[in-house]
Short mmCIF file of C-alpha atoms in Angstrom, two decimals:
data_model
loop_
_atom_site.label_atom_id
_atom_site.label_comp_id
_atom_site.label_asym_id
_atom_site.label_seq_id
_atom_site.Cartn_x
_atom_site.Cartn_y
_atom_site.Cartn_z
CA UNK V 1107 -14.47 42.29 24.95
CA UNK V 1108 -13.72 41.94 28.45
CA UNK V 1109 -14.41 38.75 30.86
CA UNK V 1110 -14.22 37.12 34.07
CA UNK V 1111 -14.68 34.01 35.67
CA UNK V 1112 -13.40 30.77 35.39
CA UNK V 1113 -16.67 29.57 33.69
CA UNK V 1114 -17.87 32.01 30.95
CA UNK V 1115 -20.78 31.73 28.03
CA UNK V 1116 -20.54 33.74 25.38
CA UNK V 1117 -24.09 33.24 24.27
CA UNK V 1118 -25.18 34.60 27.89
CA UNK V 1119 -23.27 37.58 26.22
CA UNK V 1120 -25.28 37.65 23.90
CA UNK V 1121 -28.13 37.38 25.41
CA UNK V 1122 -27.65 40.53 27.75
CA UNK V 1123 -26.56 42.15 24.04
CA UNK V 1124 -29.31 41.37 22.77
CA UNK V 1125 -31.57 42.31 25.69
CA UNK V 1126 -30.39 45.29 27.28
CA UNK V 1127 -29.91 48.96 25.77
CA UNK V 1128 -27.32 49.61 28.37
CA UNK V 1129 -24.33 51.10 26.81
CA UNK V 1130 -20.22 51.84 28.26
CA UNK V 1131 -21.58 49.91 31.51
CA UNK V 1132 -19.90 46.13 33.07
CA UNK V 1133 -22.48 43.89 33.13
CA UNK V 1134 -23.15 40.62 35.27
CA UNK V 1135 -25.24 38.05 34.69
CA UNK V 1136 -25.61 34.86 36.85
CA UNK V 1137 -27.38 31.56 36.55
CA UNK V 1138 -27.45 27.84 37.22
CA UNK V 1139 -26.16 25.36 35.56
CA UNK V 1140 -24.62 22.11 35.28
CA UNK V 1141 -25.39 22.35 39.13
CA UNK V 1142 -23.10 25.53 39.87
CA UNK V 1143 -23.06 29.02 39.66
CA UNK V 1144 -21.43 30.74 36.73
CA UNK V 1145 -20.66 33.91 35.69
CA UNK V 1146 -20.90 35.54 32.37
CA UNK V 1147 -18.89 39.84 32.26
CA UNK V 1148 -19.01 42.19 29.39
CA UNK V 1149 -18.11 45.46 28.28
CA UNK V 1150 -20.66 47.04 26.85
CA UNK V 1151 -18.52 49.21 24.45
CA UNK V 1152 -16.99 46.51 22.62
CA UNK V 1153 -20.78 45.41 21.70
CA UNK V 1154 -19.94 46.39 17.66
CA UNK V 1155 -16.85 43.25 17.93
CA UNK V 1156 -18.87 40.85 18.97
CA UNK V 1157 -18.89 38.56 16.01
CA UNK V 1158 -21.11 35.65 14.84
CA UNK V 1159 -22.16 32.68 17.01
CA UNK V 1160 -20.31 29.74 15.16
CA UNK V 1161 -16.94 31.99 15.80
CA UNK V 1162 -17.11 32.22 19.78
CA UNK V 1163 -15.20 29.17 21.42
CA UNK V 1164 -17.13 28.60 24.92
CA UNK V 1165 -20.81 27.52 25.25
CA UNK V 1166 -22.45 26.91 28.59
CA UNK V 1167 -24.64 23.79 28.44
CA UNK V 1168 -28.06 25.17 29.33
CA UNK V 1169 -27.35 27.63 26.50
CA UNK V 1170 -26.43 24.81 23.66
CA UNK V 1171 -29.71 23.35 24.66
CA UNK V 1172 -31.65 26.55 24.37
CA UNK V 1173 -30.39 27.92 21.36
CA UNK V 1174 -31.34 26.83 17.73
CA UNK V 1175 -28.08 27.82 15.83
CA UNK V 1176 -25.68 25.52 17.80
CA UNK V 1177 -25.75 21.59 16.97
CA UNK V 1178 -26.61 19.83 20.66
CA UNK V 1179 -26.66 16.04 19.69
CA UNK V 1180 -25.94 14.01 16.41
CA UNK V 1181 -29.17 14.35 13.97
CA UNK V 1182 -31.55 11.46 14.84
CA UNK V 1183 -31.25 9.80 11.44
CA UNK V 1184 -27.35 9.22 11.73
CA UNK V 1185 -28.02 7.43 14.94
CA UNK V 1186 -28.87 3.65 14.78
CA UNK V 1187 -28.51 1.10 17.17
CA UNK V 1188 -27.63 -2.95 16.77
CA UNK V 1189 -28.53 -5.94 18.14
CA UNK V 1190 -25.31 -6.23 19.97
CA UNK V 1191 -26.12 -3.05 22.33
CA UNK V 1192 -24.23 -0.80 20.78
CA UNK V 1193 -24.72 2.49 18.96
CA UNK V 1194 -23.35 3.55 15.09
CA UNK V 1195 -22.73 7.72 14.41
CA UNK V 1196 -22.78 8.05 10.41
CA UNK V 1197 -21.55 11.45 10.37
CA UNK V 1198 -22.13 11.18 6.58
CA UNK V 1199 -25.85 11.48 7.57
CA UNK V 1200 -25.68 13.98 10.42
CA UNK V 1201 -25.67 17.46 9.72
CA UNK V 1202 -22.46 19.20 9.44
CA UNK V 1203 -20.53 20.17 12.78
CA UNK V 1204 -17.56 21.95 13.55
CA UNK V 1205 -15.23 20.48 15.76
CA UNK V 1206 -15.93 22.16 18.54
CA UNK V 1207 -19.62 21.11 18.23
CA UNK V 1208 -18.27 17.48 17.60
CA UNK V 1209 -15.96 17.28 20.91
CA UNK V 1210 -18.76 18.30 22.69
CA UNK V 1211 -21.88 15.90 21.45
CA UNK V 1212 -19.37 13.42 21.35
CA UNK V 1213 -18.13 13.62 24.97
CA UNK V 1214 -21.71 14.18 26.16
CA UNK V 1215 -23.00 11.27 24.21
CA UNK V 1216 -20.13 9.29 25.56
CA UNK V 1217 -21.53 9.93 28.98
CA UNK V 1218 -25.15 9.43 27.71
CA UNK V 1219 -24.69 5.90 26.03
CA UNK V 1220 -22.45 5.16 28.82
CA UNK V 1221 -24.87 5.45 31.77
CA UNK V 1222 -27.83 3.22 29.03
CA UNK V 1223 -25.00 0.46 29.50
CA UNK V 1224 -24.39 0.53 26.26
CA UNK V 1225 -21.70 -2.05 25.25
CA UNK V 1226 -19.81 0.13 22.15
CA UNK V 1227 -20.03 2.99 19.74
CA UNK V 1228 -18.96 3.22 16.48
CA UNK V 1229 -18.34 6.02 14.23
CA UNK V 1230 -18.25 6.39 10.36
CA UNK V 1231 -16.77 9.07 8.97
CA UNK V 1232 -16.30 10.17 5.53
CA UNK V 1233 -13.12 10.82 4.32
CA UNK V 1234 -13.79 14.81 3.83
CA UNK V 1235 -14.89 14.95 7.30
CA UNK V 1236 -11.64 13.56 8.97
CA UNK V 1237 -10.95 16.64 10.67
CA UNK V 1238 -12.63 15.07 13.27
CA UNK V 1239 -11.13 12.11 14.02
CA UNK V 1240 -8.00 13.41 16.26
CA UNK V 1241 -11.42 14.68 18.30
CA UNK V 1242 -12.70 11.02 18.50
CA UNK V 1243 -9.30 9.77 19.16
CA UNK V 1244 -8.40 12.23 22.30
CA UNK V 1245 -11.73 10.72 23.78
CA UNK V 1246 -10.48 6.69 23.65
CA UNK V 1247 -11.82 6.03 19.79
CA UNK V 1248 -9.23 3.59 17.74
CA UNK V 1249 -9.26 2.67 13.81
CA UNK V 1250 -11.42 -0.01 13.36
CA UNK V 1251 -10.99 0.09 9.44
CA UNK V 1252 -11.08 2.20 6.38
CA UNK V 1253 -12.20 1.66 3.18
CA UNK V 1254 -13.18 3.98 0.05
CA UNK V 1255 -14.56 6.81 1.52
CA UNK V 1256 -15.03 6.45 5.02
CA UNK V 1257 -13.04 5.13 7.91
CA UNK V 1258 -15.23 3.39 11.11
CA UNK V 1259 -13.70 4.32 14.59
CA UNK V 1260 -14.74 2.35 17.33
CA UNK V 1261 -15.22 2.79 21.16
CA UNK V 1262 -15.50 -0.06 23.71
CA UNK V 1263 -17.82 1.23 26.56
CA UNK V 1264 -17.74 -1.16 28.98
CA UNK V 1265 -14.05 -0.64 30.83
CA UNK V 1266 -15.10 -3.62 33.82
CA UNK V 1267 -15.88 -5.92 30.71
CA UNK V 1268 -13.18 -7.96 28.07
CA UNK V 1269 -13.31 -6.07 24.45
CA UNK V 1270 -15.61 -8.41 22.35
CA UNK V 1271 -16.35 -5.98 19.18
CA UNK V 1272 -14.94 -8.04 16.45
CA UNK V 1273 -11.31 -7.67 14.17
CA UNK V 1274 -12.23 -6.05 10.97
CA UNK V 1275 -11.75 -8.86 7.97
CA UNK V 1276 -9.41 -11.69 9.56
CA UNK V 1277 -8.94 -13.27 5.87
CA UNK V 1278 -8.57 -12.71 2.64
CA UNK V 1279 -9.73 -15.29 -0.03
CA UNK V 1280 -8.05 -16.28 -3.19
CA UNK V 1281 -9.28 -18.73 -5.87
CA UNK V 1282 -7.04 -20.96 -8.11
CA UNK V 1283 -8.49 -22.37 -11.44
CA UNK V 1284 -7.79 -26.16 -12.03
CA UNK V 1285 -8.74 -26.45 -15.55
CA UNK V 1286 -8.19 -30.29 -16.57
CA UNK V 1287 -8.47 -32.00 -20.02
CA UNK V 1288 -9.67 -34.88 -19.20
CA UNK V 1289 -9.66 -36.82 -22.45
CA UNK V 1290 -5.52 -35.82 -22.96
CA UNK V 1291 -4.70 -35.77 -18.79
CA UNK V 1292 -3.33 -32.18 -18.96
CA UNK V 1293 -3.65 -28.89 -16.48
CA UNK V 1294 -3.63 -25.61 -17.73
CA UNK V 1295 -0.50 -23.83 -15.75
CA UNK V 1296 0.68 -20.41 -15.56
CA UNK V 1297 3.94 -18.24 -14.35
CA UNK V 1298 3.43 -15.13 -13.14
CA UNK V 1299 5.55 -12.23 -14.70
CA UNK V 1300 6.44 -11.08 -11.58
CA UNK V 1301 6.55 -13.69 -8.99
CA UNK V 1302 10.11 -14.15 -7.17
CA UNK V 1303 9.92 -18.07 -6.66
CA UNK V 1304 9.66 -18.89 -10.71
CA UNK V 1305 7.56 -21.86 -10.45
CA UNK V 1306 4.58 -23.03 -12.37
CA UNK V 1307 1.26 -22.91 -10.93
CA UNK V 1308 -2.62 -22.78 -11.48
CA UNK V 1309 -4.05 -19.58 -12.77
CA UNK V 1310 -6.29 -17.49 -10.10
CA UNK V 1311 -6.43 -14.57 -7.58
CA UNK V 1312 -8.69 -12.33 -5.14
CA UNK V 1313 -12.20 -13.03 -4.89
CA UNK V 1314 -14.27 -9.95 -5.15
CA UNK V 1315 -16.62 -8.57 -2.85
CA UNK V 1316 -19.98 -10.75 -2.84
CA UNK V 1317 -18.73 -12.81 -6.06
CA UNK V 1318 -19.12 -16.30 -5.56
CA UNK V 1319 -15.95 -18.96 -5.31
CA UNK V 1320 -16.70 -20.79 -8.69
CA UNK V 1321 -17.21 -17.25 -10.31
CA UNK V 1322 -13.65 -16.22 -9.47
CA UNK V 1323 -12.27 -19.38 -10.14
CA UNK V 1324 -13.58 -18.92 -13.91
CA UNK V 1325 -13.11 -14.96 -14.24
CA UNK V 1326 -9.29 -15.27 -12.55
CA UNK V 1327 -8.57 -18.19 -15.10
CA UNK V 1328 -10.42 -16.28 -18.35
CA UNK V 1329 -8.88 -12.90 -17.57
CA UNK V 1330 -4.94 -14.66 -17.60
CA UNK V 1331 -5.14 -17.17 -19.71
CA UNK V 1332 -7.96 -16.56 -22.51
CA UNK V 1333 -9.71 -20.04 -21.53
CA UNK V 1334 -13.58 -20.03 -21.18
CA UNK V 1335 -14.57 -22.72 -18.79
CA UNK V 1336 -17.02 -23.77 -16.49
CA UNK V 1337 -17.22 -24.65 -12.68
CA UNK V 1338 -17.65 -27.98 -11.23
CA UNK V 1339 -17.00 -28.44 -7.78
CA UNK V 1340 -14.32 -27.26 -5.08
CA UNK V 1341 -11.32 -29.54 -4.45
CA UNK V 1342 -8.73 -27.97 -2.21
CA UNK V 1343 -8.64 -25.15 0.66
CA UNK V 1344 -5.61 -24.21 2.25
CA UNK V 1345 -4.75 -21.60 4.96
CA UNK V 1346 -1.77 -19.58 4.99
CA UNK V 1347 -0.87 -17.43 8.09
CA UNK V 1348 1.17 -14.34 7.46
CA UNK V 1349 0.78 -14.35 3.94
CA UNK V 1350 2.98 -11.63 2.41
CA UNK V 1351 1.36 -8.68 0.73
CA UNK V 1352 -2.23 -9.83 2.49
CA UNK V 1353 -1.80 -6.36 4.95
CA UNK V 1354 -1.76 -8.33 7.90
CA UNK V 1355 -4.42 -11.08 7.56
CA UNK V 1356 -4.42 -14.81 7.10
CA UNK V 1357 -5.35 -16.04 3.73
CA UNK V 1358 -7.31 -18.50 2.50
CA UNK V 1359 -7.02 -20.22 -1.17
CA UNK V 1360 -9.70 -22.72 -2.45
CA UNK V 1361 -8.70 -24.96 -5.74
CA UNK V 1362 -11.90 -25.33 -8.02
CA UNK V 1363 -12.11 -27.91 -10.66
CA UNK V 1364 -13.11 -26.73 -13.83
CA UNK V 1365 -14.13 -28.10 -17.34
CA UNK V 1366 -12.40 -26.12 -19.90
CA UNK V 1367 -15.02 -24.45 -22.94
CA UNK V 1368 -12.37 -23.13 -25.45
CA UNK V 1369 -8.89 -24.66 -25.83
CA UNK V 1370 -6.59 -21.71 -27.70
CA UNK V 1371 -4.48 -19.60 -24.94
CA UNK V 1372 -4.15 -16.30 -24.86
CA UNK V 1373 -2.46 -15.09 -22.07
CA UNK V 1374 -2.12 -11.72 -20.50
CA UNK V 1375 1.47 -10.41 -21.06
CA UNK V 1376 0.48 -7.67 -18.26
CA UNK V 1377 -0.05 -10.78 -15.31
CA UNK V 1378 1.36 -13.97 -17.21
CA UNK V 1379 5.17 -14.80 -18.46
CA UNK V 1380 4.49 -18.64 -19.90
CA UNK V 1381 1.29 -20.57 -19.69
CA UNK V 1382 0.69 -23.95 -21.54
CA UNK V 1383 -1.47 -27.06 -21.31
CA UNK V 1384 0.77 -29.45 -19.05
CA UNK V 1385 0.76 -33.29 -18.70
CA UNK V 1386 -0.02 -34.18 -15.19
CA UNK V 1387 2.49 -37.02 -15.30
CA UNK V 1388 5.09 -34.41 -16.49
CA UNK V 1389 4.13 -32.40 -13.15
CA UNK V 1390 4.82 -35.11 -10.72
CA UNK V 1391 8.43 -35.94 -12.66
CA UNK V 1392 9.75 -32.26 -13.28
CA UNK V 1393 11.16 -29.80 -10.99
CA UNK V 1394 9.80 -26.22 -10.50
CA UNK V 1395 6.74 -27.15 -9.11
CA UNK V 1396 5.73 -26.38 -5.44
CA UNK V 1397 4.53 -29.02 -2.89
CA UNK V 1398 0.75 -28.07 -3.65
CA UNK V 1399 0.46 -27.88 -6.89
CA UNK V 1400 1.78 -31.45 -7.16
CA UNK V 1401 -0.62 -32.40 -4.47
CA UNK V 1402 -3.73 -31.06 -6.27
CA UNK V 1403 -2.37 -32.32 -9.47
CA UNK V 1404 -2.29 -35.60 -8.09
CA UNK V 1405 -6.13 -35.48 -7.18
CA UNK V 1406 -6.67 -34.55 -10.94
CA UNK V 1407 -5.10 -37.66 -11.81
CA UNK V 1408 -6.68 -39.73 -9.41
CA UNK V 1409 -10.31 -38.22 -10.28
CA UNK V 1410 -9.15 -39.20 -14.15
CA UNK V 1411 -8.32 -42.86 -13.58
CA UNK V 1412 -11.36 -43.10 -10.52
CA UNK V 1413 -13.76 -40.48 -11.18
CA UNK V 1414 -14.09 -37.20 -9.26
CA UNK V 1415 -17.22 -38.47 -6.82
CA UNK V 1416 -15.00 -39.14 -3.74
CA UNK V 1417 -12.83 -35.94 -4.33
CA UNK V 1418 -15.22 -33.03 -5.65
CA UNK V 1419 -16.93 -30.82 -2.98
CA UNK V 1420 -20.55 -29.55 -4.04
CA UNK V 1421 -22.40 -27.11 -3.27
CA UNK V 1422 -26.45 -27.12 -2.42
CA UNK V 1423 -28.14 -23.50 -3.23
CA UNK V 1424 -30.02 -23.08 0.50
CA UNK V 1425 -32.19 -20.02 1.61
CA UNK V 1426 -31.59 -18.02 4.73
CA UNK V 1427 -32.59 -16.90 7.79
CA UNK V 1428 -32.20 -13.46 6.28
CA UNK V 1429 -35.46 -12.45 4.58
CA UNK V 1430 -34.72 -12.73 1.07
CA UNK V 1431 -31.24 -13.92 0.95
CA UNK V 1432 -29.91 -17.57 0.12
CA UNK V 1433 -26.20 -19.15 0.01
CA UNK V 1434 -24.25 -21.54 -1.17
CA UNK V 1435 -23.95 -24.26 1.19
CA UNK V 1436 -20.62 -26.17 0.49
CA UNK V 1437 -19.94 -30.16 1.19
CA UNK V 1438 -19.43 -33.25 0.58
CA UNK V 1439 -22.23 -34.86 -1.16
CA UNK V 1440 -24.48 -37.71 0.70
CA UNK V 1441 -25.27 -40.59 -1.56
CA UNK V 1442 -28.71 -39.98 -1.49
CA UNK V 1443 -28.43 -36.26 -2.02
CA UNK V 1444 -30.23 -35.37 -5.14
CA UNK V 1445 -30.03 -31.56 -4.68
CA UNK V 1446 -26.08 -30.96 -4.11
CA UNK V 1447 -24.47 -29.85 -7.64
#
């Protein structure tokens, strides 16, 4: 196949193939479009190599929007938009494209959304269909985060304006199990089989995704230990910056009292290389014991001698704005609050 021009459409080729019974003759073919003149030259012996549409690399834009077989926008059921006025591409809904189909929507939607004033666009893309992100990328799109299956890439579109699309997850949130005996004054504490510093601590870990705080506080402290118990109120929170091993992100670690249901330990050998029910006296005297846990060990003995009212954080079960939804609301209780647990 032969061609000229600096602008050529092989479907205009195809058209004329299609068309015209005009064989071992040059033809020309000219039209508008995109608000010039192009041109579109073939040789009308080489009409038997002309192979199938999907395979031919150059489409003119009044011919994508004419012709059925070629992909012109994203489907509109992978399209939504958010309150924030800006537009999410699930490619994982939208019919399949190659990447030459993607470049193209892509750059034209660019454009589109653009000139709407839309404020960002964000794309999620399955993991078997990352061939396409180096397309996204050449056209300004950036990781916003992966996860599973899918990575999101996100594009701010307004260049005269300050970036305000929100960091992926800025935290991550652990949950440490202090499980006191009240009527002997001891703590249940752990040593990790692995840790490099040694020292004795409260058993705990990650939260999981939508698990509440006093659910991982008694999971973390069954699954290392063997001990049922049961959650009473939130003590502690601290915040640690540059955490190692938390990729990146702060972390936050909340210390939940908890009333211990079975007494016989049974610890993990996988997670856990000593665990034993400790006198808190014994923790404030001995070494090998980090700043905090002598801190929050010295709440548990004050709530033993004083009670736990002016120490425990409760938590009032509250319903949201969000049809069908409620939360935990977390604090301090008022003295005439009869609803906070």
């Amino acid at each position: 196949m032969f061609l000229s021009g600096n602008n050529v459409c092989y479907l205009n080729i195809l058209f004329i193939i299609e068309h015209l019974v005009v064989p071992n003759i040059l033809v020309k073919v000219n039209y508008l479009g995109l608000n010039e003149e192009k041109n579109c030259v073939i040789n009308m012996r080489l009409l038997p190599a002309i192979g199938s549409l999907r395979r031919l690399p150059s489409v003119c834009s009044w011919c994508r929007n004419s012709h059925t077989d070629i992909h012109t926008s994203f489907s509109p059921d992978s399209v939504t938009k958010d309150k924030y006025n800006g537009i999410t591409v699930d490619l994982n809904i939208s019919h399949s494209l190659t990447s030459e189909e993607f470049r193209t929507i892509l750059s034209d939607s660019i454009q589109k959304w653009r000139n709407q004033g839309r404020s960002a666009i964000w794309i999620k893309v399955p993991i078997l269909q990352s061939h396409l992100i180096p397309e996204a990328a050449n056209q300004g799109f950036e990781f916003h985060h992966a996860e599973h299956h899918h990575s999101l890439l996100k594009l701010w579109l307004q260049e005269d304006k300050e970036d305000l699309t929100p960091r992926f997850a800025t935290h991550q949130v652990g949950v440490s199990g202090l499980v006191i005996r009240e009527d002997t004054g001891q703590v249940l504490a752990i040593q990790d089989q692995n840790s490099q510093f040694n020292l004795w601590k409260f058993p705990g870990g990650l939260s999981n995704l939508e698990e509440d705080i006093g659910d991982t506080a008694v999971r973390e402290v069954f699954e290392e230990t063997g001990i049922k118990s049961e959650f009473l109120s939130m003590l502690a929170l601290r915040q640690q910056h540059k955490q190692p091993g938390a990729f990146g992100r702060s972390d936050i670690f909340i210390v939940c009292r908890l009333r211990p249901l079975t007494f016989d330990i049974r610890p993990c050998s996988r997670e856990i290389k000593a665990c034993q029910w400790m006198d808190i006296a014994e923790v404030q005297k001995r070494s090998g014991f980090s700043a905090f846990m002598r801190k929050v060990t010295g709440m548990a003995m004050y709530g033993i001698q004083h009670g736990f009212q002016d120490l425990d954080i409760k938590y009032e079960e509250m319903e949201s704005v969000y049809k069908g939804l409620r939360y935990k609301l977390y604090h301090r209780p008022v003295p005439s609050d009869t609803q906070t647990r």
